[in-house]
Tab-separated table of C-alpha atoms in Angstrom:
chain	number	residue	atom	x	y	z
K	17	UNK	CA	-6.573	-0.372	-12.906
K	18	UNK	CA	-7.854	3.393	-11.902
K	19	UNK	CA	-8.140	4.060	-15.717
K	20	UNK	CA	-9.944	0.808	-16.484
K	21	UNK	CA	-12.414	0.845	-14.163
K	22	UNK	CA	-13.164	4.372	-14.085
K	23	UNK	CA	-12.835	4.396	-9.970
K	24	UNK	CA	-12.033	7.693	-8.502
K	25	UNK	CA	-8.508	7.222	-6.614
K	26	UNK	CA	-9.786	8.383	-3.262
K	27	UNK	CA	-11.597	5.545	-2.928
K	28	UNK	CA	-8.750	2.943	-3.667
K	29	UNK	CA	-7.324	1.817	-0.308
K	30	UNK	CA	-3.933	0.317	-0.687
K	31	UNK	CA	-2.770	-1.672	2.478
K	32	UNK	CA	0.929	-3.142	2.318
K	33	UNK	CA	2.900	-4.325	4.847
K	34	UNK	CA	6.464	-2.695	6.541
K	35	UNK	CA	8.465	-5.494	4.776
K	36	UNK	CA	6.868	-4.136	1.490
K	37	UNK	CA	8.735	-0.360	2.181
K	38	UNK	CA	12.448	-2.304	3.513
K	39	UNK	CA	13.352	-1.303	0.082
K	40	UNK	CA	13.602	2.456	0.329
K	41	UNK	CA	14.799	3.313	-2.587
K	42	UNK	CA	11.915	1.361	-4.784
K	43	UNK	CA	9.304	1.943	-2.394
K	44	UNK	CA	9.038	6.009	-1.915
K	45	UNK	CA	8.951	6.929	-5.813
K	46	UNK	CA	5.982	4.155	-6.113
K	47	UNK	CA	4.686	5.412	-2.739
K	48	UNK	CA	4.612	9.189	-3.405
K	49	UNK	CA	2.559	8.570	-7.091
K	50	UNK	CA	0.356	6.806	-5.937
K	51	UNK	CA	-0.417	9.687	-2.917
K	52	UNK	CA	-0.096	12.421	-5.730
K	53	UNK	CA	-2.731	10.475	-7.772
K	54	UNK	CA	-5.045	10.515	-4.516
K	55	UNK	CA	-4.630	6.663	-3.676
K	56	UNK	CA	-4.881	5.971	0.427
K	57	UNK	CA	-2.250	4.308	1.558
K	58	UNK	CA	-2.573	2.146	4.693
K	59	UNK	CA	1.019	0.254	6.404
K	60	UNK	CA	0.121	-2.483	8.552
K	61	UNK	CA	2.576	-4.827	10.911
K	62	UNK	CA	2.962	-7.757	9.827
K	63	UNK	CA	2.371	-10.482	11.989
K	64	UNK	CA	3.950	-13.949	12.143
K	65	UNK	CA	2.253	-17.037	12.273
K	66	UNK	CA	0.482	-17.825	15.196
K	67	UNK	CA	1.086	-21.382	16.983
K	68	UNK	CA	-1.271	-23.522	19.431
């Protein structure tokens, strides 16, 4: 998507979830290109749904 759009990587915010990294193994290798490439990278809790 970087290459089609022509957006500068630094300015791509990627926010995924701790469930999203429970897969070690999958998740650093992905992780660590897209920091090399310049992609920030925010990990937010995830929060269940709330109930009256």
């Amino acid at each position: 998507m970087l290459a089609e759009t022509g957006l500068d990587p630094q300015y791509l915010e990627l926010e995924i979830t701790e469930t999203m990294t429970m897969d070690v193994s999958r998740a650093i290798p992905i992780l660590n290109e897209l920091s090399e490439l310049g992609v920030q990278i925010s990990i937010v809790k995830q929060w269940g749904e709330m109930k009256e």
